[in-house]
Every structure is written in C-alpha cells, then in structure tokens.
C-alpha cells in the first residue's frame, strides 16, 4: 500500500514541520520521518512501507548532491556524472549503479569508496548493499555486475567522511627533468611561444590559450618548451595530473587497448589528465586514433583542462586529418617556432659552453653560429664533435678545427647568407621568367612553378619563417608557402627529371 493512500494525515503533519531541509528532496524527507513515526506510533503489521524505483532514484540524486559538495567540480564531472542509477531491490536492500568501464569501477573503489559509502549510509541506511553494473562492450550493450569488496573498518586516524578523498595517486608524467624554462634559450624566433608557455605554466587554470599548438621544423626546441610547461606546473601545482606523451606512443597504447578490448579504460585514463602534452601530432595517421583523441580532446577542453600540442607543421598543412579535429587545433593559439637566427645560435652555444664549463674562443663560437643554421641539435652536435676532436688531437680549439668539423658533419660550410632576393633572381634567370612575374598574382603554369620552387628554396636556405617568405614573394600568406613547399617536395619524389632541374638550380644558387 502506498504512502499517500495509507496515511494522508501523516503527510499533512510533515508538511507543517518547518526547518527540516538539508538539501534533501521533500519526498525523501517525508519517507524518512514517516518511517520514524510508524516505528513508534503505528502497528507495523498494519502498514507496509514500499520504496519505489522513483524514491530510490531520488535518494541516489541526494547522494550525488552530497558528493558534489565535497569533491571538486572537475572530479564530479569526470567520476560521478557518468554513474547512473539502475535499480533498487528493497527485499535485498541492494542498490545497483551503472559505470562506463571496469577501469571506472576500480578507480571509484580506490579513490572515493569512503565518500560513496558515507553518502549511501546517510540516504539508504547502514545495511544497504551496493553493486556495480559495468559496461564491457558499449557497442553491443554488454555489461557485467560486480559487488565491491566488503567494507573494512576504518582506522581511527582516517579522514572524516565530509573531507575530499586524496585526489590522485602520484604517477610518472613522462617529462624529461632537464627540459625547463631556465635551460631554454630565448630569442627573437621563439619569443612568442616562450611567453605563452610561461603564462600557461604560471596559471594553468586560466586556459586562455587552449589548446596551445606549437609548430616548427625539427630541432628548434618544441619538445623542450612544451616539456618545460609540464615541469613547471608539476613543481608549482603538485596535485595536477600532468602527462607528456608522443603521438606515436599514444597510437601504440590505443592499438593495444583495441587488441585487449580495453578501449574504455584507455579513454577514461586520458580523460583524468589535467594538463595533456602531446608531441608530434602529425603522426596521428589512423582515423581510429584520431577519433579516440577527438573524444579525449572534447572532454578535457569542456572541463577546463589544458591541452598542449606540438607538430612539425601548422594545422592547415596536416594531411589526412578530419576537419573537425583541425578546427579544434585552431581554438586556442597557434605559435610558430622558427629556425634560430645567428644571434640565437650564438646564445645557445654560449649557454651550453657555460653550463658544461668549457673553454672555447669567441671567434670559434661566432664561426659555428654563422655556419651551422639547420637546428639546435646540429649546433650541439658540432660543439660535441669539436671537443672530442680537441681531446683526441690534444690541441686547442680554433677556427680551422671548427671548419673541418663542420665540413665532416654537415657536408659543407655556408659560404654566405642567401636572401629571398638572391633566390628570386636566380630562379627567374633559370626558368627565363621575369622576377616581377614571380612576385605577381599570375596563375600561368610556368610562373606558378617558378614561384613554388623559389618558396621551396627560400625555406631551405634562409632563416625566414614561412610567413616572412610569403610576404617577400608577393605578399602571400604562410599557408601558400607551406602548400608550395609540399608540392615541390612531392614532385621531387615522383619525377626524376623535375628533381634534376631543382638540384641543378640549387647548385647554381649555392655557387653564386
């Protein structure tokens, strides 16, 4: 027999009671007080109290409200919002809740078991039994039911139920400790990226630049600067879950989760990260991996978690990516890291020399900075080779030794700095086209070909960014330069005759 049919006078009495409201729904308040009244005032044999599914659902909602007042908003959204009420069996006094995966169940039991138990005892009574309905195959709606281990009596020193449980156990963020802001050399070609990276590390909650997408050629310090953000956040905010992972490792982990049928666990793990740093995102080559990352990206972004990505090219030049993912890459800030100019190369060399306690003449440092322009890695490699040669030969480091070392490692020394004007002049002469036509908006095939080759050579033989090359060659944008370079590179790979022509032009350019 239902409550309203059995005892309308009790409902009337309770509605007149004031001050009984602890964030609990009215219907649940009524039933709590009614049970107490009938326990003392009415013969139990004449009354049957029934907990309907609706009442049990409301009690679980009250549990959630209590939990929401204890944990952080992000913890609640990640770990409690996905938990759904399934059923309540009054005879067995058993509550069944559904969770998205076995990993999810284990995580709740490991980190929030006392909080959940306290909420259930408050709203369902001390004798309530809890079971989890765990999703094992979401595609086919397959589930399995798990009963948590029996409660263990709490040690007197355990934290009170109204305090948040420990956030997360420590785990390896996979960051290289030496990659810090202090060890990174700042210059004109990376100033924007460094400034934004420092701002994120100082206040990761602000997420103004989310995601931060850093791109540039190999060896300019992308991995160093994105790792420096992670290391600084780890130091200043030790409770933040920070993770650095390469796109290749992400794909390997995803493939393994497919093989083991633990995709839900894989995705839920990444959805717990608060600062996710992914390197070489251009290696996300499969649609399945991109889809998994798409869902992870959405969850983290919606929950205010910082995402930092690095690539060897900007989003507009990423091939094989879904448009919806490329659009998300552009939501925050896209920062280019250019090849270091002479001044920055000199500073990088001096920094390493000071850090390692070396003695190298200033003229040798200048010579290396002027002649090794490809990447920071090459600079450090030349310096290491030079020191090894000095030790083996038992002689002082001088410019002649530097010249031989560079020729041996790099194949040649740079005779002079090339400019876009030099390249345009040589290209126009080689293809017998006016230089003004190359800079113009002409779409004639010979002109377009010469323009693309000029952009390709400028990207290879100058320190300029793609944006600056575009401005110098007819005020075009960086996307046009990137597209042109890709076109030339593809034709060189596929067409032997075209490859020979570009090589011949390049040879003429370098001899002049």
Short mmCIF file of C-alpha atoms in Angstrom, two decimals:
data_model
loop_
_atom_site.label_atom_id
_atom_site.label_comp_id
_atom_site.label_asym_id
_atom_site.label_seq_id
_atom_site.Cartn_x
_atom_site.Cartn_y
_atom_site.Cartn_z
CA UNK A 1 0.00 0.00 0.00
CA UNK A 2 1.43 3.41 -0.94
CA UNK A 3 2.15 6.21 1.50
CA UNK A 4 -0.47 8.66 0.25
CA UNK A 5 -3.24 6.04 0.38
CA UNK A 6 -2.32 4.78 3.88
CA UNK A 7 -1.69 7.89 5.88
CA UNK A 8 -2.65 11.25 4.37
CA UNK A 9 -2.73 12.73 7.86
CA UNK A 10 0.98 11.92 8.29
CA UNK A 11 1.81 13.80 5.07
CA UNK A 12 -0.24 16.74 6.28
CA UNK A 13 1.61 16.70 9.59
CA UNK A 14 5.04 16.58 7.96
CA UNK A 15 4.29 19.40 5.55
CA UNK A 16 3.65 21.61 8.58
CA UNK A 17 7.05 20.79 10.07
CA UNK A 18 9.43 23.68 9.43
CA UNK A 19 13.23 23.77 9.33
CA UNK A 20 13.69 20.19 8.14
CA UNK A 21 15.63 20.74 4.91
CA UNK A 22 19.20 19.60 4.49
CA UNK A 23 19.31 19.66 0.68
CA UNK A 24 17.14 16.51 0.60
CA UNK A 25 14.11 16.26 -1.64
CA UNK A 26 10.71 16.68 0.08
CA UNK A 27 9.53 13.21 -0.85
CA UNK A 28 12.57 11.56 0.75
CA UNK A 29 12.16 13.76 3.86
CA UNK A 30 8.55 12.57 4.12
CA UNK A 31 9.54 8.93 3.97
CA UNK A 32 12.36 9.27 6.48
CA UNK A 33 10.07 10.90 9.05
CA UNK A 34 7.18 8.57 8.24
CA UNK A 35 9.31 5.52 8.96
CA UNK A 36 10.23 7.02 12.31
CA UNK A 37 6.59 7.87 13.13
CA UNK A 38 5.27 4.43 12.25
CA UNK A 39 8.10 2.74 14.11
CA UNK A 40 6.87 4.31 17.30
CA UNK A 41 3.19 5.17 16.79
CA UNK A 42 1.62 2.62 14.42
CA UNK A 43 1.40 -1.15 14.50
CA UNK A 44 3.87 -2.44 11.90
CA UNK A 45 1.61 -5.35 10.96
CA UNK A 46 -0.97 -2.94 9.58
CA UNK A 47 1.41 -0.95 7.37
CA UNK A 48 3.74 -1.86 4.55
CA UNK A 49 6.34 0.77 3.51
CA UNK A 50 7.40 0.45 -0.15
CA UNK A 51 10.50 2.08 -1.65
CA UNK A 52 9.59 2.58 -5.28
CA UNK A 53 12.14 2.99 -8.06
CA UNK A 54 11.34 6.72 -8.19
CA UNK A 55 12.03 7.10 -4.47
CA UNK A 56 15.31 5.16 -4.76
CA UNK A 57 16.32 7.33 -7.74
CA UNK A 58 15.70 10.46 -5.68
CA UNK A 59 17.75 9.06 -2.81
CA UNK A 60 20.64 8.42 -5.22
CA UNK A 61 20.24 12.00 -6.50
CA UNK A 62 20.55 13.18 -2.90
CA UNK A 63 23.73 11.12 -2.58
CA UNK A 64 25.10 12.86 -5.65
CA UNK A 65 24.26 16.28 -4.22
CA UNK A 66 26.14 15.42 -1.05
CA UNK A 67 29.15 14.16 -3.05
CA UNK A 68 29.11 17.28 -5.26
CA UNK A 69 29.51 19.41 -2.16
CA UNK A 70 32.66 17.50 -1.16
CA UNK A 71 34.67 16.92 -4.34
CA UNK A 72 35.85 19.46 -6.91
CA UNK A 73 33.68 20.33 -9.91
CA UNK A 74 36.10 18.58 -12.26
CA UNK A 75 36.23 15.41 -10.12
CA UNK A 76 32.45 15.33 -10.01
CA UNK A 77 32.11 15.80 -13.78
CA UNK A 78 34.72 13.13 -14.50
CA UNK A 79 33.85 10.43 -11.97
CA UNK A 80 30.27 10.88 -10.77
CA UNK A 81 28.25 12.40 -13.62
CA UNK A 82 28.71 9.24 -15.75
CA UNK A 83 27.41 6.99 -12.91
CA UNK A 84 23.74 6.18 -13.44
CA UNK A 85 21.06 4.65 -11.22
CA UNK A 86 19.83 1.22 -12.42
CA UNK A 87 17.62 -0.27 -9.72
CA UNK A 88 16.97 -0.79 -6.02
CA UNK A 89 15.79 -4.15 -4.64
CA UNK A 90 14.05 -3.48 -1.34
CA UNK A 91 13.99 -7.11 -0.20
CA UNK A 92 17.73 -7.44 -0.63
CA UNK A 93 18.31 -3.77 0.26
CA UNK A 94 20.55 -3.67 -2.81
CA UNK A 95 21.36 -0.61 -4.94
CA UNK A 96 22.67 -1.16 -8.50
CA UNK A 97 24.62 1.60 -10.28
CA UNK A 98 25.98 1.54 -13.83
CA UNK A 99 29.56 2.69 -14.62
CA UNK A 100 31.17 3.02 -18.09
CA UNK A 101 34.07 0.59 -17.66
CA UNK A 102 35.95 -1.72 -15.32
CA UNK A 103 38.67 0.92 -15.00
CA UNK A 104 35.99 3.37 -13.88
CA UNK A 105 34.74 0.94 -11.21
CA UNK A 106 38.27 0.29 -9.92
CA UNK A 107 39.02 4.00 -9.78
CA UNK A 108 35.89 4.77 -7.75
CA UNK A 109 36.65 1.94 -5.34
CA UNK A 110 40.26 3.04 -4.96
CA UNK A 111 39.78 6.78 -4.54
CA UNK A 112 36.19 7.51 -3.48
CA UNK A 113 34.95 4.39 -1.68
CA UNK A 114 34.61 6.03 1.75
CA UNK A 115 32.81 9.04 0.34
CA UNK A 116 30.33 6.88 -1.60
CA UNK A 117 29.74 4.61 1.38
CA UNK A 118 29.05 7.58 3.67
CA UNK A 119 26.52 9.02 1.23
CA UNK A 120 24.74 5.67 0.82
CA UNK A 121 24.59 5.09 4.58
CA UNK A 122 23.08 8.54 5.06
CA UNK A 123 20.30 8.19 2.50
CA UNK A 124 19.79 4.41 2.13
CA UNK A 125 20.69 3.22 5.62
CA UNK A 126 23.65 1.39 7.16
CA UNK A 127 22.67 -2.02 5.77
CA UNK A 128 22.48 -1.05 2.10
CA UNK A 129 24.38 -3.26 -0.36
CA UNK A 130 25.94 -1.79 -3.47
CA UNK A 131 26.56 -3.48 -6.82
CA UNK A 132 28.07 -2.01 -9.99
CA UNK A 133 26.74 -2.78 -13.44
CA UNK A 134 29.96 -2.45 -15.51
CA UNK A 135 29.84 -1.81 -19.28
CA UNK A 136 32.18 -4.25 -21.02
CA UNK A 137 31.15 -3.64 -24.63
CA UNK A 138 29.34 -0.36 -25.27
CA UNK A 139 28.77 -1.18 -28.95
CA UNK A 140 26.77 -4.32 -28.10
CA UNK A 141 25.41 -3.07 -24.75
CA UNK A 142 27.15 -5.88 -22.85
CA UNK A 143 27.55 -5.47 -19.08
CA UNK A 144 28.65 -7.44 -16.06
CA UNK A 145 27.69 -6.98 -12.40
CA UNK A 146 30.35 -6.58 -9.71
CA UNK A 147 29.91 -6.42 -5.95
CA UNK A 148 32.55 -4.21 -4.28
CA UNK A 149 34.67 -5.79 -1.52
CA UNK A 150 33.15 -5.74 1.96
CA UNK A 151 33.77 -2.55 3.87
CA UNK A 152 36.88 -2.55 6.04
CA UNK A 153 36.57 -0.90 9.41
CA UNK A 154 38.18 2.50 9.27
CA UNK A 155 41.28 3.24 11.27
CA UNK A 156 40.66 5.98 13.86
CA UNK A 157 43.05 8.28 12.01
CA UNK A 158 41.15 8.03 8.71
CA UNK A 159 39.88 11.26 7.17
CA UNK A 160 36.30 12.27 8.09
CA UNK A 161 33.61 11.50 5.55
CA UNK A 162 32.94 15.16 4.85
CA UNK A 163 36.51 15.72 3.59
CA UNK A 164 37.51 15.12 -0.01
CA UNK A 165 39.48 11.92 -0.52
CA UNK A 166 43.03 12.09 -1.77
CA UNK A 167 42.86 13.49 -5.31
CA UNK A 168 45.02 11.03 -7.19
CA UNK A 169 47.96 8.80 -6.56
CA UNK A 170 51.30 10.02 -7.95
CA UNK A 171 52.20 8.78 -11.40
CA UNK A 172 55.03 9.36 -13.86
CA UNK A 173 54.33 12.41 -16.05
CA UNK A 174 56.96 11.16 -18.56
CA UNK A 175 58.72 14.54 -18.56
CA UNK A 176 62.46 14.98 -19.05
CA UNK A 177 63.63 16.82 -15.93
CA UNK A 178 66.33 18.82 -17.76
CA UNK A 179 63.75 20.46 -20.06
CA UNK A 180 62.99 23.58 -18.03
CA UNK A 181 62.49 27.28 -18.74
CA UNK A 182 65.84 28.02 -17.10
CA UNK A 183 67.71 25.77 -19.54
CA UNK A 184 65.84 27.11 -22.60
CA UNK A 185 67.49 29.95 -24.52
CA UNK A 186 65.02 32.60 -25.61
CA UNK A 187 65.44 34.67 -28.77
CA UNK A 188 63.57 36.61 -31.43
CA UNK A 189 62.49 33.46 -33.30
CA UNK A 190 60.80 31.80 -30.30
CA UNK A 191 59.80 34.75 -28.09
CA UNK A 192 56.03 34.44 -28.59
CA UNK A 193 55.98 30.72 -27.86
CA UNK A 194 58.09 31.12 -24.72
CA UNK A 195 55.91 33.97 -23.40
CA UNK A 196 52.70 31.98 -23.88
CA UNK A 197 54.27 28.84 -22.39
CA UNK A 198 55.30 30.75 -19.26
CA UNK A 199 51.81 32.23 -18.94
CA UNK A 200 50.22 28.77 -19.09
CA UNK A 201 52.68 27.35 -16.54
CA UNK A 202 52.00 30.24 -14.18
CA UNK A 203 48.22 29.87 -14.31
CA UNK A 204 47.10 26.53 -15.83
CA UNK A 205 43.52 27.10 -14.62
CA UNK A 206 43.05 30.13 -16.86
CA UNK A 207 43.13 28.14 -20.15
CA UNK A 208 43.14 31.29 -22.29
CA UNK A 209 45.39 29.54 -24.80
CA UNK A 210 43.67 26.18 -25.06
CA UNK A 211 44.89 24.33 -26.92
CA UNK A 212 48.39 25.71 -27.39
CA UNK A 213 49.56 24.42 -30.78
CA UNK A 214 53.33 24.80 -31.27
CA UNK A 215 54.82 24.07 -34.67
CA UNK A 216 58.17 24.41 -36.40
CA UNK A 217 60.88 22.39 -38.13
CA UNK A 218 62.79 19.66 -36.36
CA UNK A 219 65.40 20.73 -33.86
CA UNK A 220 64.12 24.19 -32.90
CA UNK A 221 63.19 23.28 -29.30
CA UNK A 222 59.48 22.37 -29.49
CA UNK A 223 59.82 19.34 -27.21
CA UNK A 224 61.93 21.35 -24.77
CA UNK A 225 59.44 24.22 -24.41
CA UNK A 226 56.28 22.09 -24.11
CA UNK A 227 58.06 19.88 -21.55
CA UNK A 228 59.15 22.99 -19.64
CA UNK A 229 55.47 23.91 -19.22
CA UNK A 230 54.76 20.46 -17.77
CA UNK A 231 57.76 20.54 -15.43
CA UNK A 232 56.89 24.00 -14.11
CA UNK A 233 53.23 23.04 -13.48
CA UNK A 234 54.39 19.87 -11.74
CA UNK A 235 56.61 21.95 -9.48
CA UNK A 236 54.11 24.71 -8.71
CA UNK A 237 50.94 22.58 -8.67
CA UNK A 238 51.96 19.10 -7.45
CA UNK A 239 48.33 17.88 -7.33
CA UNK A 240 47.82 18.47 -11.06
CA UNK A 241 47.88 15.39 -13.26
CA UNK A 242 50.36 16.32 -16.00
CA UNK A 243 51.27 13.89 -18.78
CA UNK A 244 53.68 14.17 -21.71
CA UNK A 245 53.25 11.58 -24.46
CA UNK A 246 54.35 11.33 -28.06
CA UNK A 247 51.72 10.78 -30.72
CA UNK A 248 53.47 7.54 -31.65
CA UNK A 249 53.20 6.16 -28.11
CA UNK A 250 49.57 7.31 -27.92
CA UNK A 251 48.84 5.29 -31.08
CA UNK A 252 50.66 2.25 -29.70
CA UNK A 253 48.65 2.43 -26.48
CA UNK A 254 45.40 2.82 -28.39
CA UNK A 255 46.17 -0.15 -30.66
CA UNK A 256 47.00 -2.25 -27.60
CA UNK A 257 43.70 -1.26 -25.95
CA UNK A 258 41.81 -2.37 -29.07
CA UNK A 259 43.60 -5.70 -29.02
CA UNK A 260 42.85 -6.20 -25.31
CA UNK A 261 39.28 -4.85 -25.58
CA UNK A 262 40.04 -2.09 -23.03
CA UNK A 263 39.28 0.99 -25.15
CA UNK A 264 37.01 2.44 -22.45
CA UNK A 265 39.82 2.19 -19.91
CA UNK A 266 42.23 3.87 -22.34
CA UNK A 267 39.91 6.81 -22.98
CA UNK A 268 38.91 7.23 -19.33
CA UNK A 269 42.56 7.28 -18.26
CA UNK A 270 43.33 10.15 -20.62
CA UNK A 271 40.17 11.94 -19.53
CA UNK A 272 41.61 12.15 -15.99
CA UNK A 273 44.64 14.15 -17.15
CA UNK A 274 44.52 17.85 -16.30
CA UNK A 275 47.45 19.01 -18.45
CA UNK A 276 47.90 16.84 -21.53
CA UNK A 277 51.02 17.42 -23.67
CA UNK A 278 51.23 15.54 -26.97
CA UNK A 279 54.32 15.78 -29.19
CA UNK A 280 54.50 15.18 -32.96
CA UNK A 281 50.73 15.18 -33.52
CA UNK A 282 51.35 14.95 -37.27
CA UNK A 283 51.89 11.22 -36.60
CA UNK A 284 48.19 10.66 -35.81
CA UNK A 285 47.80 8.82 -39.09
CA UNK A 286 44.84 6.50 -38.49
CA UNK A 287 41.18 7.52 -38.37
CA UNK A 288 40.55 5.34 -35.33
CA UNK A 289 43.30 7.04 -33.31
CA UNK A 290 42.06 10.46 -34.38
CA UNK A 291 38.53 9.54 -33.26
CA UNK A 292 39.76 8.42 -29.83
CA UNK A 293 41.77 11.63 -29.44
CA UNK A 294 38.78 13.67 -30.63
CA UNK A 295 36.67 12.38 -27.72
CA UNK A 296 39.51 12.87 -25.23
CA UNK A 297 40.12 16.40 -26.53
CA UNK A 298 36.44 17.33 -26.21
CA UNK A 299 36.20 16.03 -22.65
CA UNK A 300 39.36 17.80 -21.46
CA UNK A 301 38.53 21.07 -23.19
CA UNK A 302 34.97 21.14 -21.83
CA UNK A 303 36.29 20.53 -18.31
CA UNK A 304 38.86 23.33 -18.45
CA UNK A 305 41.92 21.10 -18.76
CA UNK A 306 44.96 22.45 -20.61
CA UNK A 307 45.99 20.78 -23.87
CA UNK A 308 49.41 21.42 -25.46
CA UNK A 309 50.26 20.05 -28.89
CA UNK A 310 53.45 20.14 -30.96
CA UNK A 311 53.91 19.43 -34.65
CA UNK A 312 56.40 19.96 -37.46
CA UNK A 313 53.74 21.86 -39.43
CA UNK A 314 50.72 24.08 -38.74
CA UNK A 315 47.17 22.65 -38.63
CA UNK A 316 46.44 23.88 -42.15
CA UNK A 317 49.24 21.67 -43.52
CA UNK A 318 48.31 18.48 -41.63
CA UNK A 319 47.25 15.83 -44.13
CA UNK A 320 44.76 13.02 -43.51
CA UNK A 321 43.14 14.72 -40.51
CA UNK A 322 39.40 15.14 -40.05
CA UNK A 323 38.28 18.74 -40.43
CA UNK A 324 36.54 18.76 -37.02
CA UNK A 325 39.85 17.88 -35.34
CA UNK A 326 41.80 20.51 -37.30
CA UNK A 327 39.17 23.07 -36.29
CA UNK A 328 39.74 22.25 -32.63
CA UNK A 329 43.50 22.63 -33.04
CA UNK A 330 42.81 26.26 -34.01
CA UNK A 331 40.60 27.06 -31.00
CA UNK A 332 43.44 28.36 -28.85
CA UNK A 333 46.77 29.79 -30.01
CA UNK A 334 48.97 28.60 -32.86
CA UNK A 335 52.60 29.56 -32.19
CA UNK A 336 55.40 29.10 -34.71
CA UNK A 337 58.97 28.34 -33.64
CA UNK A 338 61.35 29.35 -36.41
CA UNK A 339 64.89 28.18 -37.03
CA UNK A 340 67.22 30.13 -34.72
CA UNK A 341 68.84 33.21 -36.22
CA UNK A 342 72.56 33.92 -35.86
CA UNK A 343 72.13 35.79 -32.57
CA UNK A 344 70.10 32.99 -31.00
CA UNK A 345 72.50 30.32 -32.30
CA UNK A 346 75.34 32.21 -30.66
CA UNK A 347 73.44 32.45 -27.36
CA UNK A 348 72.63 28.72 -27.46
CA UNK A 349 76.30 27.85 -27.94
CA UNK A 350 77.40 30.18 -25.13
CA UNK A 351 74.76 28.73 -22.83
CA UNK A 352 75.98 25.19 -23.41
CA UNK A 353 79.61 26.26 -23.03
CA UNK A 354 78.87 27.93 -19.68
CA UNK A 355 76.71 25.02 -18.50
CA UNK A 356 79.40 22.46 -19.29
CA UNK A 357 82.30 24.59 -18.05
CA UNK A 358 84.09 24.64 -21.42
CA UNK A 359 86.73 26.98 -22.79
CA UNK A 360 86.15 27.91 -26.44
CA UNK A 361 87.35 31.15 -28.10
CA UNK A 362 84.66 33.66 -29.01
CA UNK A 363 85.70 33.70 -32.68
CA UNK A 364 85.10 29.95 -32.89
CA UNK A 365 81.64 30.38 -31.32
CA UNK A 366 80.84 33.07 -33.89
CA UNK A 367 82.09 30.89 -36.75
CA UNK A 368 79.89 27.94 -35.71
CA UNK A 369 76.85 30.19 -35.23
CA UNK A 370 77.28 31.67 -38.70
CA UNK A 371 77.82 28.37 -40.50
CA UNK A 372 75.54 25.86 -38.73
CA UNK A 373 71.99 27.07 -39.21
CA UNK A 374 69.81 23.98 -39.57
CA UNK A 375 68.85 23.23 -35.95
CA UNK A 376 69.77 23.42 -32.29
CA UNK A 377 70.62 19.73 -32.33
CA UNK A 378 73.17 20.30 -35.08
CA UNK A 379 74.74 23.14 -33.11
CA UNK A 380 75.18 20.97 -30.05
CA UNK A 381 76.37 18.04 -32.18
CA UNK A 382 79.08 20.17 -33.82
CA UNK A 383 80.19 21.50 -30.45
CA UNK A 384 80.45 17.97 -29.02
CA UNK A 385 82.40 16.75 -32.08
CA UNK A 386 84.73 19.73 -31.81
CA UNK A 387 85.50 18.99 -28.16
CA UNK A 388 86.08 15.29 -28.90
CA UNK A 389 88.48 16.20 -31.73
CA UNK A 390 90.33 18.59 -29.43
CA UNK A 391 90.82 15.88 -26.81
CA UNK A 392 91.89 13.19 -29.29
CA UNK A 393 94.27 15.53 -31.16
CA UNK A 394 95.46 17.14 -27.91
CA UNK A 395 95.22 20.59 -29.47
CA UNK A 396 93.38 23.83 -28.82
CA UNK A 397 90.07 24.55 -30.48
CA UNK A 398 90.46 27.05 -33.30
CA UNK A 399 88.56 28.17 -36.40
CA UNK A 400 90.37 25.72 -38.70
CA UNK A 401 89.40 22.80 -36.48
CA UNK A 402 85.82 24.12 -36.42
CA UNK A 403 85.78 24.39 -40.23
CA UNK A 404 86.95 20.78 -40.68
CA UNK A 405 84.49 19.52 -38.08
CA UNK A 406 81.56 21.28 -39.75
CA UNK A 407 82.53 20.01 -43.20
CA UNK A 408 82.84 16.47 -41.87
CA UNK A 409 79.49 16.57 -40.06
CA UNK A 410 77.42 18.87 -42.25
CA UNK A 411 78.94 18.22 -45.67
CA UNK A 412 79.77 21.84 -46.34
CA UNK A 413 80.16 25.26 -44.73
CA UNK A 414 77.91 28.10 -45.65
CA UNK A 415 79.76 30.49 -47.97
CA UNK A 416 77.38 33.40 -47.49
CA UNK A 417 73.91 34.13 -46.27
CA UNK A 418 71.30 33.77 -49.01
CA UNK A 419 68.37 36.14 -49.21
CA UNK A 420 64.95 35.75 -50.81
CA UNK A 421 66.07 38.34 -53.36
CA UNK A 422 69.07 36.14 -54.31
CA UNK A 423 66.80 33.13 -54.71
CA UNK A 424 64.19 35.01 -56.77
CA UNK A 425 66.87 36.42 -59.06
CA UNK A 426 68.49 33.02 -59.63
CA UNK A 427 65.13 31.25 -60.09
CA UNK A 428 63.84 33.82 -62.56
CA UNK A 429 67.05 33.55 -64.59
CA UNK A 430 66.99 29.74 -64.57
CA UNK A 431 63.37 29.49 -65.75
CA UNK A 432 63.71 32.53 -68.06
CA UNK A 433 60.88 34.39 -66.34
CA UNK A 434 60.69 37.96 -65.10
CA UNK A 435 61.24 38.27 -61.34
CA UNK A 436 58.25 40.62 -61.25
CA UNK A 437 56.05 37.86 -62.66
CA UNK A 438 57.05 35.53 -59.84
CA UNK A 439 56.00 38.17 -57.30
CA UNK A 440 52.77 38.87 -59.21
CA UNK A 441 49.37 37.18 -58.95
CA UNK A 442 49.81 35.40 -62.30
CA UNK A 443 48.40 31.85 -62.41
CA UNK A 444 50.20 30.79 -65.60
CA UNK A 445 51.72 27.33 -65.11
CA UNK A 446 55.38 28.30 -65.75
CA UNK A 447 55.10 31.25 -63.35
CA UNK A 448 53.39 29.19 -60.64
CA UNK A 449 56.07 26.51 -60.96
CA UNK A 450 58.91 29.05 -60.65
CA UNK A 451 57.17 30.70 -57.67
CA UNK A 452 56.75 27.40 -55.85
CA UNK A 453 60.38 26.43 -56.44
CA UNK A 454 61.53 29.83 -55.16
CA UNK A 455 59.47 29.35 -51.98
CA UNK A 456 60.86 25.84 -51.56
CA UNK A 457 64.46 27.04 -51.88
CA UNK A 458 63.82 30.00 -49.58
CA UNK A 459 62.51 27.66 -46.88
CA UNK A 460 65.63 25.53 -47.20
CA UNK A 461 68.31 28.19 -47.44
CA UNK A 462 67.15 31.16 -45.37
CA UNK A 463 66.37 31.70 -41.70
CA UNK A 464 63.00 33.24 -42.54
CA UNK A 465 59.67 31.85 -41.34
CA UNK A 466 57.06 30.76 -43.87
CA UNK A 467 55.13 33.94 -43.08
CA UNK A 468 58.10 36.16 -43.92
CA UNK A 469 58.90 34.19 -47.08
CA UNK A 470 55.30 34.68 -48.21
CA UNK A 471 55.48 38.43 -47.63
CA UNK A 472 58.76 38.64 -49.56
CA UNK A 473 57.33 36.73 -52.55
CA UNK A 474 54.28 38.76 -53.50
CA UNK A 475 52.73 39.27 -50.02
CA UNK A 476 51.33 35.74 -49.79
CA UNK A 477 50.34 34.04 -46.55
CA UNK A 478 52.23 31.27 -44.80
CA UNK A 479 49.69 28.60 -45.86
CA UNK A 480 50.53 29.30 -49.52
CA UNK A 481 54.25 28.86 -48.80
CA UNK A 482 53.66 25.60 -46.95
CA UNK A 483 51.49 24.29 -49.79
CA UNK A 484 54.11 25.29 -52.39
CA UNK A 485 56.92 23.58 -50.49
CA UNK A 486 54.83 20.42 -50.20
CA UNK A 487 54.02 20.49 -53.92
CA UNK A 488 57.69 20.79 -54.89
CA UNK A 489 58.72 18.11 -52.40
CA UNK A 490 56.08 15.71 -53.79
CA UNK A 491 57.16 16.32 -57.38
CA UNK A 492 60.82 15.81 -56.48
CA UNK A 493 59.91 12.41 -55.03
CA UNK A 494 57.83 11.34 -58.03
CA UNK A 495 59.56 12.95 -61.04
CA UNK A 496 63.26 12.29 -61.68
CA UNK A 497 63.51 14.96 -64.39
CA UNK A 498 61.97 17.59 -62.13
CA UNK A 499 64.27 16.52 -59.29
CA UNK A 500 67.33 17.05 -61.51
CA UNK A 501 66.18 20.54 -62.51
CA UNK A 502 65.64 21.65 -58.90
CA UNK A 503 69.01 20.16 -57.89
CA UNK A 504 70.72 21.97 -60.77
CA UNK A 505 69.12 25.29 -59.79
CA UNK A 506 70.10 24.74 -56.16
CA UNK A 507 73.67 24.02 -57.17
CA UNK A 508 73.84 27.26 -59.23
CA UNK A 509 72.36 29.21 -56.32
CA UNK A 510 74.93 27.91 -53.84
CA UNK A 511 77.87 28.57 -56.15
CA UNK A 512 76.98 32.22 -56.71
#
